[in-house]
mmCIF file of C-alpha atoms in Angstrom:
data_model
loop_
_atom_site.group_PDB
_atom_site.id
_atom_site.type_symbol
_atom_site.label_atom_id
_atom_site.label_comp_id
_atom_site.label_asym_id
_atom_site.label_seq_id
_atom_site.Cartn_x
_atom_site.Cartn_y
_atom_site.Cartn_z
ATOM 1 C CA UNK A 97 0.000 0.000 0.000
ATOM 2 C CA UNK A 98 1.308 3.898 -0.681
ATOM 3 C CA UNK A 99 2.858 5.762 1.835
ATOM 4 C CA UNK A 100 0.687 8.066 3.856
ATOM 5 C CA UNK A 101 -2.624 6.649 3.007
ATOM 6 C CA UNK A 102 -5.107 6.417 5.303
ATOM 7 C CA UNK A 103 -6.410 3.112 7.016
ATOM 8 C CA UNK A 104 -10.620 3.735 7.900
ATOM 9 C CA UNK A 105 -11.461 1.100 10.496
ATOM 10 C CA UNK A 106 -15.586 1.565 10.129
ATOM 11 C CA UNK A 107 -16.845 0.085 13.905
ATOM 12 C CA UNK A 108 -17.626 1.368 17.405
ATOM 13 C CA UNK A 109 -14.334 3.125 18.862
ATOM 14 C CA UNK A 110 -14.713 2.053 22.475
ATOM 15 C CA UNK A 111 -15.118 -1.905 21.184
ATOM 16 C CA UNK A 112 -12.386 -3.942 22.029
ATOM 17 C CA UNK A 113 -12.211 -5.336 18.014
ATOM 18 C CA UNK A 114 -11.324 -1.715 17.231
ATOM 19 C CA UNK A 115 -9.128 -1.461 19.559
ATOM 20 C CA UNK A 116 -7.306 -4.584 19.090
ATOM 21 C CA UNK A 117 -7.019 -4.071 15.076
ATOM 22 C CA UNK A 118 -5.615 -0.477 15.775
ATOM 23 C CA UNK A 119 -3.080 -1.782 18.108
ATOM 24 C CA UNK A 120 -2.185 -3.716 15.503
ATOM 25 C CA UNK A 121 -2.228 -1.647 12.705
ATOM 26 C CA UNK A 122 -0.800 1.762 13.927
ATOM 27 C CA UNK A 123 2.607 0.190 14.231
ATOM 28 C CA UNK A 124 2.553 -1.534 11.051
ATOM 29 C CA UNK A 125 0.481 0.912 8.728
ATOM 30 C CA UNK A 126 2.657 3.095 6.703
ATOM 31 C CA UNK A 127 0.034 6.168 7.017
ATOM 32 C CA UNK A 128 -2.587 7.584 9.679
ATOM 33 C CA UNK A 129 -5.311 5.177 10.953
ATOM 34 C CA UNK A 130 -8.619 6.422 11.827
ATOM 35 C CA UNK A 131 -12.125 5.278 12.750
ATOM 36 C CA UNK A 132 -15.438 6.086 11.331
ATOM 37 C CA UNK A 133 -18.070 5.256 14.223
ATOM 38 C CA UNK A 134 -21.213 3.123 13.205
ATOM 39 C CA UNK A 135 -23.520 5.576 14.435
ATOM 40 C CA UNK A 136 -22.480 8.129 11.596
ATOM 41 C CA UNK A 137 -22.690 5.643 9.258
ATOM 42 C CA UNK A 138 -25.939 4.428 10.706
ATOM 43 C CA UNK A 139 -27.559 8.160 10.418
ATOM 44 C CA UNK A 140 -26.905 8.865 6.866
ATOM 45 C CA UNK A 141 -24.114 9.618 4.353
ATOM 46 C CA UNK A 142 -20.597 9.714 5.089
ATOM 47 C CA UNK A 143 -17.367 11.145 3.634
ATOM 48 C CA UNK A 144 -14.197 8.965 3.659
ATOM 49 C CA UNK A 145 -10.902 10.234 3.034
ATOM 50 C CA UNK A 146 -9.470 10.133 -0.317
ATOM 51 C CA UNK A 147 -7.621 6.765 -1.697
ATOM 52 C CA UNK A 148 -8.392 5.349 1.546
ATOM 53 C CA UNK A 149 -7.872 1.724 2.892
ATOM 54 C CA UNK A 150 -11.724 0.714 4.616
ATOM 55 C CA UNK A 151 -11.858 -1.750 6.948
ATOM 56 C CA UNK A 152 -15.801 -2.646 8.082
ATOM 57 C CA UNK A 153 -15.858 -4.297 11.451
ATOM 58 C CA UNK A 154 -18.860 -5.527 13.643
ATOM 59 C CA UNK A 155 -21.353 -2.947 14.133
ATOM 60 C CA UNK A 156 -22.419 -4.841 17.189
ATOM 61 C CA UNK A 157 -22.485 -4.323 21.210
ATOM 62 C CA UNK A 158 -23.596 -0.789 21.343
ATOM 63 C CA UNK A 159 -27.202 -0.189 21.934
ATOM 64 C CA UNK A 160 -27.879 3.150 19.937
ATOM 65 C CA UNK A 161 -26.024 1.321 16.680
ATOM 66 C CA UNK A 162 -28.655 -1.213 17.295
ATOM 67 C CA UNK A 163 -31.742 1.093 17.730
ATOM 68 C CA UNK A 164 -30.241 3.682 14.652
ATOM 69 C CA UNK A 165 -30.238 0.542 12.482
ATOM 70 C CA UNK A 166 -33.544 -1.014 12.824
ATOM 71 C CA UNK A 167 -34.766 2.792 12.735
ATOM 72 C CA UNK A 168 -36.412 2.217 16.501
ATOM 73 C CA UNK A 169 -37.618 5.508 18.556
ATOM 74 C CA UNK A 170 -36.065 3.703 21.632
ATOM 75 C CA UNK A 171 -33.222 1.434 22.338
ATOM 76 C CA UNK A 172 -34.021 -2.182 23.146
ATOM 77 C CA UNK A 173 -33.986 -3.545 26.291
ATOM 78 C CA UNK A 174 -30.274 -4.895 27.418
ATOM 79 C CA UNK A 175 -29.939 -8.741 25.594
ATOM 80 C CA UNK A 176 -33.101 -8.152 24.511
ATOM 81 C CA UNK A 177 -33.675 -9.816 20.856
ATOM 82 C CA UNK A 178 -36.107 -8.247 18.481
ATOM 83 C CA UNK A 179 -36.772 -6.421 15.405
ATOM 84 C CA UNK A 180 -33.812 -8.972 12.912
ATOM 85 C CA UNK A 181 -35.549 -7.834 9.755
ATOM 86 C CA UNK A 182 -35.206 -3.681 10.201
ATOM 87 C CA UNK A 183 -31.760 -4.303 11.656
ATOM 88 C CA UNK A 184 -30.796 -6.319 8.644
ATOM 89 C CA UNK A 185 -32.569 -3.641 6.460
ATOM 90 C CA UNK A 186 -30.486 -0.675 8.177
ATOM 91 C CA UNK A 187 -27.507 -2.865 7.924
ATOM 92 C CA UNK A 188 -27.665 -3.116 4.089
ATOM 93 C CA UNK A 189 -28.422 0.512 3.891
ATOM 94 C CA UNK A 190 -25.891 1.489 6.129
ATOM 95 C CA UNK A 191 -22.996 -1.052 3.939
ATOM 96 C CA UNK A 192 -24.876 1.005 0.700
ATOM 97 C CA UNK A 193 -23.988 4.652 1.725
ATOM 98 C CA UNK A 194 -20.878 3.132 2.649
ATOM 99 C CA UNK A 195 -20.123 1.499 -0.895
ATOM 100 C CA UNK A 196 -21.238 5.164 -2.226
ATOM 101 C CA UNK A 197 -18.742 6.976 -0.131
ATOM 102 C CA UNK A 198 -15.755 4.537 -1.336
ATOM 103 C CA UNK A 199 -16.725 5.013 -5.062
ATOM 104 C CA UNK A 200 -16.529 8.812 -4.499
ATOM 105 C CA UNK A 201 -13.230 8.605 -2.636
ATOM 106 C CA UNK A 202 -11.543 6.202 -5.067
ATOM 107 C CA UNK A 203 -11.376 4.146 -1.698
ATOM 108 C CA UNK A 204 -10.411 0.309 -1.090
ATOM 109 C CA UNK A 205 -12.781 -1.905 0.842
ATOM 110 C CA UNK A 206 -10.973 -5.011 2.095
ATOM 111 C CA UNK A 207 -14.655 -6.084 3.062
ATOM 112 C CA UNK A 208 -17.017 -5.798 0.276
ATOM 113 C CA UNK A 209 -20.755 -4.661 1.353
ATOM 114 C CA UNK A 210 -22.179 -7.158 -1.055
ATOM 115 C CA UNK A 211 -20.349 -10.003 0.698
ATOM 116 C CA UNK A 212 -20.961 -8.579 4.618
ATOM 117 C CA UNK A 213 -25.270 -8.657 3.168
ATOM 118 C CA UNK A 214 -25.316 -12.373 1.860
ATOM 119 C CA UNK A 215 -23.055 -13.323 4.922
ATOM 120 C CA UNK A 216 -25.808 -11.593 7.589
ATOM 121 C CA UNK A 217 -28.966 -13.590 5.603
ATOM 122 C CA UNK A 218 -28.141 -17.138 6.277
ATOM 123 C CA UNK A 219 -30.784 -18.059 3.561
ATOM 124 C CA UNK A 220 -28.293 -16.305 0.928
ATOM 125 C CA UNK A 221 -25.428 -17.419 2.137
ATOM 126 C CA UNK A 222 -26.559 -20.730 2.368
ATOM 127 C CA UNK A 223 -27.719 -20.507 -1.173
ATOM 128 C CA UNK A 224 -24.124 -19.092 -2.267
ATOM 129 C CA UNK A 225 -22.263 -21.898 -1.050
ATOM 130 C CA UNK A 226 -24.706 -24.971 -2.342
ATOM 131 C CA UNK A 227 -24.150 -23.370 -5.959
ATOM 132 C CA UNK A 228 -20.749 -23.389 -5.444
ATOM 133 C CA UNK A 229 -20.621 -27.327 -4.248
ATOM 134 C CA UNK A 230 -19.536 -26.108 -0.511
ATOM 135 C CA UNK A 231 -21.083 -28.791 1.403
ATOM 136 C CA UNK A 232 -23.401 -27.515 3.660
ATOM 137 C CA UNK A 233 -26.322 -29.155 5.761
ATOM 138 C CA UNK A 234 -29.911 -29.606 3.945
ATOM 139 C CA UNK A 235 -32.138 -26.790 4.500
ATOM 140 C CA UNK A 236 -36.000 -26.015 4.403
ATOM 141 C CA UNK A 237 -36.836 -24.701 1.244
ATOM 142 C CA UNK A 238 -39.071 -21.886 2.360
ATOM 143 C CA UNK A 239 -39.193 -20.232 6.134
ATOM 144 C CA UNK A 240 -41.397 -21.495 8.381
ATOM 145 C CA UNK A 241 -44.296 -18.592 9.492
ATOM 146 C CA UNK A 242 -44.756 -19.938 13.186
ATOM 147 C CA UNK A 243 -44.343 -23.063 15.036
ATOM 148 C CA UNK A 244 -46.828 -25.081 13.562
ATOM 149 C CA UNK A 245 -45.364 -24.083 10.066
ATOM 150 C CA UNK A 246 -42.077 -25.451 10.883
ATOM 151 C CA UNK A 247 -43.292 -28.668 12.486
ATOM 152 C CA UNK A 248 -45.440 -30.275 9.690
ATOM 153 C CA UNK A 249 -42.317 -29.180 7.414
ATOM 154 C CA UNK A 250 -40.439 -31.135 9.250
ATOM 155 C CA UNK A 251 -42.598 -34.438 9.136
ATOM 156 C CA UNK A 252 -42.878 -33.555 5.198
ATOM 157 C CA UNK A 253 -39.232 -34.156 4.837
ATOM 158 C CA UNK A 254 -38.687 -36.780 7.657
ATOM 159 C CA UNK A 255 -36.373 -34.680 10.199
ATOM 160 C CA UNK A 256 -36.648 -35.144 13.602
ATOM 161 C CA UNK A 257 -33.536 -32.909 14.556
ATOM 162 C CA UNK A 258 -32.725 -29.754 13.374
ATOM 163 C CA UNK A 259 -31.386 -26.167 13.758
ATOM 164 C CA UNK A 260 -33.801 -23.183 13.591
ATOM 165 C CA UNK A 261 -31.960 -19.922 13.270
ATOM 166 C CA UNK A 262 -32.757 -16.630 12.698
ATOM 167 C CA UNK A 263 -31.875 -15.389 9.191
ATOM 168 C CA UNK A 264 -30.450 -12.351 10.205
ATOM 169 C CA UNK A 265 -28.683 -13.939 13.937
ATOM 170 C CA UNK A 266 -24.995 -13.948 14.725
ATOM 171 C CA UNK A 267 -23.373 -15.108 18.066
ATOM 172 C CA UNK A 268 -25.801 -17.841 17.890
ATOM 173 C CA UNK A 269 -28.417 -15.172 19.158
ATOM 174 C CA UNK A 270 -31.884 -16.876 18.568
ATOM 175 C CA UNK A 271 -30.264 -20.578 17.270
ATOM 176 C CA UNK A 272 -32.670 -23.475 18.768
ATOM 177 C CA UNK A 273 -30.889 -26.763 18.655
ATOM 178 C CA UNK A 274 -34.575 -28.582 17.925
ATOM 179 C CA UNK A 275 -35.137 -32.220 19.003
ATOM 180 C CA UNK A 276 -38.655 -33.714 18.585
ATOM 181 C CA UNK A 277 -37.512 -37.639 18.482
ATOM 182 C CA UNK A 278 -40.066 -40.368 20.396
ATOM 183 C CA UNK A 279 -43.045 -37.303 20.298
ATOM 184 C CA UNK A 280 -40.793 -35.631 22.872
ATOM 185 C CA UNK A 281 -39.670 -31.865 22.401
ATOM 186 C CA UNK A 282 -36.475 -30.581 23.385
ATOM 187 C CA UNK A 283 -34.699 -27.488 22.368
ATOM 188 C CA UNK A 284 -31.592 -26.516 23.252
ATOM 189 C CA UNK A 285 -31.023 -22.649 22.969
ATOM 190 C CA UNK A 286 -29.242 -19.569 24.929
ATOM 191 C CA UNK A 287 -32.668 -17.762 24.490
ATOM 192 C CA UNK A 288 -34.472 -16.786 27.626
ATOM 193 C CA UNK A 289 -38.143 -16.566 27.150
ATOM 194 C CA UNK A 290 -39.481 -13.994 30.019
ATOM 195 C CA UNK A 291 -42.692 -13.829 31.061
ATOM 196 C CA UNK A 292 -44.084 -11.205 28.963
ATOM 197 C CA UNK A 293 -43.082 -13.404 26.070
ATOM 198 C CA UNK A 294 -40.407 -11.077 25.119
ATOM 199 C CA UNK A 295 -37.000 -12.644 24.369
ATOM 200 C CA UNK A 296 -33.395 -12.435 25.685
ATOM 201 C CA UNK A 297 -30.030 -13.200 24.849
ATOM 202 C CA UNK A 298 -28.020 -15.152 27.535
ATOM 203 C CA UNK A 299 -24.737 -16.093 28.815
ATOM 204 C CA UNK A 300 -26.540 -19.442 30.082
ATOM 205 C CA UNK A 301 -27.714 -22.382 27.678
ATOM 206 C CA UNK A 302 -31.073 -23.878 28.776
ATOM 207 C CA UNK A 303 -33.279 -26.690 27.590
ATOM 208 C CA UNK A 304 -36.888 -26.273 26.872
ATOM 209 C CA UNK A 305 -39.204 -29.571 27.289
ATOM 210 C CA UNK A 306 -42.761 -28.010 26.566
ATOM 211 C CA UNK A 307 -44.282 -27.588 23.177
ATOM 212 C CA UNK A 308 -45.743 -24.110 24.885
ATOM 213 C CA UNK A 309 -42.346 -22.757 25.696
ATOM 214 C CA UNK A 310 -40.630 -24.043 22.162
ATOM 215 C CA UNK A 311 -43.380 -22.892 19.939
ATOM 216 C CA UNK A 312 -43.737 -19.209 21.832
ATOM 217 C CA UNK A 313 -40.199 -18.888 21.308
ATOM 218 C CA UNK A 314 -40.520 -19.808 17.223
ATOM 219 C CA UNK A 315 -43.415 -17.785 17.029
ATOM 220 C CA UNK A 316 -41.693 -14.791 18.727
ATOM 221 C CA UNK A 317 -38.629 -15.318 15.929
ATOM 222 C CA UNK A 318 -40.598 -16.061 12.674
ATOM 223 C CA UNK A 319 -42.089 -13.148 11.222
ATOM 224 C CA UNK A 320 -38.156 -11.800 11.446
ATOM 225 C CA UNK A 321 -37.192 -14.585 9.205
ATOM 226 C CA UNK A 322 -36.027 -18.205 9.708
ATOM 227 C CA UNK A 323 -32.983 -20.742 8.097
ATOM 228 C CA UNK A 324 -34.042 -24.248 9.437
ATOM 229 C CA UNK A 325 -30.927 -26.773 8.630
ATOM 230 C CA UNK A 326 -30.790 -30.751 8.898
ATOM 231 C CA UNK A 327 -29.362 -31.705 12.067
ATOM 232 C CA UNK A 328 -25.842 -32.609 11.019
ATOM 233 C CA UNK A 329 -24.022 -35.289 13.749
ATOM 234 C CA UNK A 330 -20.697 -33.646 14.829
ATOM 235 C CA UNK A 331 -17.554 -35.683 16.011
ATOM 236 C CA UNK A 332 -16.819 -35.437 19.652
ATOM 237 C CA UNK A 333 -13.925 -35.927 21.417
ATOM 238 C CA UNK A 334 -13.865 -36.871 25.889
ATOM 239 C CA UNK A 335 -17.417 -36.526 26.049
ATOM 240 C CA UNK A 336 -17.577 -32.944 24.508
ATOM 241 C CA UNK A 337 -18.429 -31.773 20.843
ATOM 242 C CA UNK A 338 -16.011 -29.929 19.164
ATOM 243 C CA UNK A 339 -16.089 -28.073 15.751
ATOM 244 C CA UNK A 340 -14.357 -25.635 13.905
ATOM 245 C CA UNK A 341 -13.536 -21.629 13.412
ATOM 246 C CA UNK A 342 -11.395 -21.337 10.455
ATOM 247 C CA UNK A 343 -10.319 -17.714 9.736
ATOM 248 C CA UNK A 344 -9.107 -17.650 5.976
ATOM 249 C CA UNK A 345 -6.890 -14.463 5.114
ATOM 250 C CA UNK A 346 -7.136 -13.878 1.694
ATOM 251 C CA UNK A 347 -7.286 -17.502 1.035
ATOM 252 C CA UNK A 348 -4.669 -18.936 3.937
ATOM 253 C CA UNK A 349 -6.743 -20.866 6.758
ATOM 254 C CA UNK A 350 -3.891 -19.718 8.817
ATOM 255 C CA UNK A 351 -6.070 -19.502 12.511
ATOM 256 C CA UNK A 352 -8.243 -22.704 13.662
ATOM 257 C CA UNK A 353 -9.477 -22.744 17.054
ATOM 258 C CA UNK A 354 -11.420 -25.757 18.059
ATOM 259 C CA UNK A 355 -14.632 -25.145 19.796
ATOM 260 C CA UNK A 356 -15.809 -27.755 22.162
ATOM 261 C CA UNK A 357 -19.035 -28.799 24.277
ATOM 262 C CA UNK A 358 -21.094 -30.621 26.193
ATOM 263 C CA UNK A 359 -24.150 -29.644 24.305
ATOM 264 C CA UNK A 360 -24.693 -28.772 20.678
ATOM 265 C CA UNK A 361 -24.065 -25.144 20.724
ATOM 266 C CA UNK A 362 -20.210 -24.466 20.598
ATOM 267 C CA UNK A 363 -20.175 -20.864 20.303
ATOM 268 C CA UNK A 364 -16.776 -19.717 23.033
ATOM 269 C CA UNK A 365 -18.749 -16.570 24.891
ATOM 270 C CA UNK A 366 -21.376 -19.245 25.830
ATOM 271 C CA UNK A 367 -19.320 -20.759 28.659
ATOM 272 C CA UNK A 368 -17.447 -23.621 26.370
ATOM 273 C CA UNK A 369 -13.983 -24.135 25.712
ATOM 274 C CA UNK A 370 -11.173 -24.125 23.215
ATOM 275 C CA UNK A 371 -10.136 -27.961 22.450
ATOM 276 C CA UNK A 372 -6.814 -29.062 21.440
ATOM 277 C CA UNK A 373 -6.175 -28.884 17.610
ATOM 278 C CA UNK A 374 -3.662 -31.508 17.478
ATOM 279 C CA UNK A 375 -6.033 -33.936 19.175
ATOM 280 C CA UNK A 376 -8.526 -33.200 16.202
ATOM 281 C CA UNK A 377 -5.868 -33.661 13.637
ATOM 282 C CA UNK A 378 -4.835 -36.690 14.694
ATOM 283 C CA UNK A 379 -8.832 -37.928 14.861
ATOM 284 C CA UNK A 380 -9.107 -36.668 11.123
ATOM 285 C CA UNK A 381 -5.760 -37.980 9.686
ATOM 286 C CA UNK A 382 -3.967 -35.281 7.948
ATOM 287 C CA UNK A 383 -5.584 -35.770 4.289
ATOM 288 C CA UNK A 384 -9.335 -35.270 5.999
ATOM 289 C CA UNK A 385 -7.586 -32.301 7.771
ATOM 290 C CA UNK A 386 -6.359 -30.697 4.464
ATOM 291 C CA UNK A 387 -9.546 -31.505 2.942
ATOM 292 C CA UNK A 388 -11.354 -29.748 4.966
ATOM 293 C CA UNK A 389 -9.188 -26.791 5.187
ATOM 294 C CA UNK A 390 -9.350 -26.442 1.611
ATOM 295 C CA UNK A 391 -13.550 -26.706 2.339
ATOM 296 C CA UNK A 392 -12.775 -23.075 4.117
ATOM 297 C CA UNK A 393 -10.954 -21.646 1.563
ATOM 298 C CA UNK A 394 -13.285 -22.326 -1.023
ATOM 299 C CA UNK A 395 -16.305 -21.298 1.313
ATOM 300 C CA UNK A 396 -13.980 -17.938 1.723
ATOM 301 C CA UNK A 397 -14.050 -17.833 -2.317
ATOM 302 C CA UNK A 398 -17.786 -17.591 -2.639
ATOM 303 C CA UNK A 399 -17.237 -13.707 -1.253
ATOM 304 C CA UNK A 400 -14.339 -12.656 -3.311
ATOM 305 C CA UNK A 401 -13.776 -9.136 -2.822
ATOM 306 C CA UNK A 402 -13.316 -9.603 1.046
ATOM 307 C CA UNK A 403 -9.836 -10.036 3.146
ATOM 308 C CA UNK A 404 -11.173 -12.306 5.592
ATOM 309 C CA UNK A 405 -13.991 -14.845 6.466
ATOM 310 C CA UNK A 406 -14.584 -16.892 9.522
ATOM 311 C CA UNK A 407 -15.910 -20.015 8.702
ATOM 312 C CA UNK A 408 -17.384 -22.368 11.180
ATOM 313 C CA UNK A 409 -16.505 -25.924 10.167
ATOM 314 C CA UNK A 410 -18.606 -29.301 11.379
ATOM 315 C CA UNK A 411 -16.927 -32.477 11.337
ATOM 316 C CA UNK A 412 -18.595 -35.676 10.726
ATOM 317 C CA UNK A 413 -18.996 -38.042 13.683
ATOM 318 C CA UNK A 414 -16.734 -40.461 11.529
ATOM 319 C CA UNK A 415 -13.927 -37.521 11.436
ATOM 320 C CA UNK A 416 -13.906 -37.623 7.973
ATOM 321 C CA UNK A 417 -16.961 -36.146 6.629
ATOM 322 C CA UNK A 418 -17.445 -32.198 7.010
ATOM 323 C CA UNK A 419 -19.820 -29.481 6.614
ATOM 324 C CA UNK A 420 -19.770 -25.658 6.739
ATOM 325 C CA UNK A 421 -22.542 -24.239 8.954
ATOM 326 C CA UNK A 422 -21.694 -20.709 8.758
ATOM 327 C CA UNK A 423 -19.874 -18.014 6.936
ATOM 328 C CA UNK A 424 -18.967 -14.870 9.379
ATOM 329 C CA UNK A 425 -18.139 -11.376 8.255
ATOM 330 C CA UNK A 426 -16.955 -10.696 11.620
ATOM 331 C CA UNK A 427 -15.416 -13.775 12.847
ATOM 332 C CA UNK A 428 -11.765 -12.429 13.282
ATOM 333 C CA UNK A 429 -11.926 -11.662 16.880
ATOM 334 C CA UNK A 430 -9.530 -15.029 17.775
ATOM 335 C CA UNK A 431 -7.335 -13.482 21.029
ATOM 336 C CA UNK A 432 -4.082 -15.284 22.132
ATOM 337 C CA UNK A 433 -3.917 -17.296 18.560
ATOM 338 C CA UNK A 434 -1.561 -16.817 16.244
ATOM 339 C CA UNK A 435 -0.456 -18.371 12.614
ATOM 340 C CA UNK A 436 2.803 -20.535 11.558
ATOM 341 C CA UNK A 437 4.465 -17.285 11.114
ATOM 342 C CA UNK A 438 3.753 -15.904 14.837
ATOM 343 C CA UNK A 439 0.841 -13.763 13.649
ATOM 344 C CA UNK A 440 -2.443 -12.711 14.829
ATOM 345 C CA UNK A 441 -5.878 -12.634 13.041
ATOM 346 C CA UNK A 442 -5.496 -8.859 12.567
ATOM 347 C CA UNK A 443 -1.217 -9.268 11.804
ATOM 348 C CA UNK A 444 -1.956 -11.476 9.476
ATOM 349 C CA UNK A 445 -4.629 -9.094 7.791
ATOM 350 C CA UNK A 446 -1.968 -6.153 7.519
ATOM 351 C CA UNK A 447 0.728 -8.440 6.218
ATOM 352 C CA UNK A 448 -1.394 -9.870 3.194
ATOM 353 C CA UNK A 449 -2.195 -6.302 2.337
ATOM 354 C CA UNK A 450 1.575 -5.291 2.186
ATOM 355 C CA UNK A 451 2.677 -8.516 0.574
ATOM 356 C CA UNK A 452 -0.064 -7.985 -2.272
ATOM 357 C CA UNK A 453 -2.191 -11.287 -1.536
ATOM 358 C CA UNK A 454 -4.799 -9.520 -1.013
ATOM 359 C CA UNK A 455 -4.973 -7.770 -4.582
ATOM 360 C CA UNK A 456 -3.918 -11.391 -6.119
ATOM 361 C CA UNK A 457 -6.979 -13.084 -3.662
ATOM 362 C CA UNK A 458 -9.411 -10.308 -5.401
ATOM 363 C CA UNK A 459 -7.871 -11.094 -8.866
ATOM 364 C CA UNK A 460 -11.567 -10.900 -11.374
ATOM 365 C CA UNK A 461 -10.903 -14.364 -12.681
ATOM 366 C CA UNK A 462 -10.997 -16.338 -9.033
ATOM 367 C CA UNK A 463 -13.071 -19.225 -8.599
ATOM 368 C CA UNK A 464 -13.472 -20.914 -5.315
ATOM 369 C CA UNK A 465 -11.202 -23.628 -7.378
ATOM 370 C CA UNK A 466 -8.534 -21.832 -8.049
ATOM 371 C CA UNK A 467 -8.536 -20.276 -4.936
ATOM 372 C CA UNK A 468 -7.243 -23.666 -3.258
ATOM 373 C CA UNK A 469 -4.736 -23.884 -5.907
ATOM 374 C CA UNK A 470 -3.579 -20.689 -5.233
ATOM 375 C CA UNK A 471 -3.255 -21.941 -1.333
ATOM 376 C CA UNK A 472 -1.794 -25.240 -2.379
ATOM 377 C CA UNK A 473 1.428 -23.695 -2.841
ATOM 378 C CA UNK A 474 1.395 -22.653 0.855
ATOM 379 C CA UNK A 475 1.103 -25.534 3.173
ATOM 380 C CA UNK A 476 2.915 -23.722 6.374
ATOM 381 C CA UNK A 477 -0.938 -23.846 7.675
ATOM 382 C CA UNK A 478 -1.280 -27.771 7.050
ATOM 383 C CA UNK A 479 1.903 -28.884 7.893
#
């Protein structure tokens, strides 16, 4: 990148993913580094800074970004989980006025806006990577409208397991973990219902038994949108689950941190715990391992004008079978891990934008296929 030109980090200044990507950055960026606060960008139009370098990160964690986006008179309550769609629909308007401001700048985005929308509407996304042969779990072809909606769906096609999730969710806000095996109902979830019906984000993963409880919840999430998936049978390893975040930089899985559980929702800020990769590996055998890596860079492909994805990776309970459940705009926030090379999430971000891979990654002709042959050359992440 030139001398002197300007790296735009586009988040909330007092999160700690700004903060940690500027402490990163401001040593290693060869020109000023700035930050252009959600809530502008949220409120209308904004002016970037000519020739600039744009980085979008989460817009997520402060409550007035929330209420600004889904265009709400007051701010929702704390946890509280409502109003997906008109978030989703500030979101893409927001990412628009941003894509407006870059053309008029002559700016670079190292996350394209296009990419961030299909990766925040599961439905999309999910869509995206079937055309492009990712494997991915089988999903309902249309959204359920309410409870009962989703239940004779899923005696139409035979399921007795599966994952409801909000189309618009991240953080595994809203995901039910749906069992309805033996005429029995259980769903495993972080939502807490309250008494007023209203819905809540938690740090605490609870079961509910009751059709009452399960189909208020559904009800509560539907007319927001919903991505029900098959119920796809992970590997586990000393009585826990375990799956996969895969952060691909500009086509290098360089950062895998194992996620591991007791229950069926692996997600790290809901109380579970990092496994041990080499453990994994050595489950997998390293041609299922490289297989599978090369399953994240592809996944990565299908959004090809962004510098990172995090890609959330289920393996098969026979350790060689795999599936992608999710594709995250945001998923870079991987503290205390760093690559073959002794770099970060964020380092490792900097240094493919000095070294050029980022501009080769972005080249017009990519295809999720060559993008693994462009990787193949690099096996420091496999070996």
């Amino acid at each position: 990148m030139t001398t002197g030109v300007p790296l735009l980090v586009v988040g909330n200044p007092d999160n700690r993913r700004v903060g940690m990507f500027r402490a990163a950055a401001v040593p290693a960026w060869p020109g000023p580094v700035r930050t252009l606060p959600w809530r502008e960008l949220a409120r209308g139009p904004v002016r970037l800074p000519d020739r600039a370098v744009v980085r979008v990160d989460s817009p997520g964690e402060d409550p007035e970004v929330d209420r600004l986006l889904r265009g709400a008179d007051t701010p929702a309550a704390h946890g509280e989980i409502v109003g997906a769609a008109a978030w989703y629909a500030g979101l893409r308007a927001g990412l628009d006025r941003l894509a407006t401001a870059a053309r008029d700048a002559g700016a670079t985005l190292l996350n394209d806006p296009g990419d961030i929308a299909v990766m925040f509407d599961k439905r999309a996304c999910h869509a995206r990577l079937t055309g492009a042969g990712i494997p991915v779990p089988a999903a309902l072809p249309a959204a359920p409208a309410d409870y009962g909606d989703l239940r004779a769906m899923m005696r139409t096609t035979g399921w007795a397991r599966v994952f409801v999730k909000p189309a618009h969710g991240s953080s595994a806000s809203g995901v039910l973990a749906l069992e309805t095996a033996s005429g029995r109902v259980q769903a495993t979830t972080s939502v807490e219902l309250a008494a007023d019906g209203r819905l809540f984000n938690s740090l605490r993963v609870r079961r509910y038994r009751t059709e009452r409880e399960v189909a208020a919840i559904v009800d509560r999430l539907a007319p927001d949108g919903l991505h029900v998936e098959r119920w796809f049978p992970k590997a586990g390893l000393g009585g826990r689950t375990v799956d996969l975040r895969v952060l691909v930089v500009a086509g290098e899985p360089g950062h895998v941190v194992v996620r591991s559980s007791r229950g069926p929702l692996t997600n790290l800020h809901l109380g579970n715990n990092r496994g041990d990769l080499a453990e994994v590996r050595a489950a997998m055998g390293e041609p299922a391992y490289a297989a599978a890596l090369d399953t994240c860079v592809r996944a990565a492909a299908c959004f090809p004008r962004s510098l990172h994805a995090g890609v959330d990776l289920m393996i098969g309970t026979d350790w060689r079978r795999h599936m992608v459940a999710e594709v995250n705009a945001f998923g870079d926030l991987l503290p205390n891990l760093v690559d073959h090379a002794g770099r970060d999430g964020y380092a490792a971000q900097l240094h493919a934008l000095h070294s050029g891979r980022f501009d080769r990654w972005t080249a017009r002709d990519r295809t999720p296929e060559r993008a693994v042959a462009m990787a193949a050359g690099r096996r420091g992440w496999v070996g």
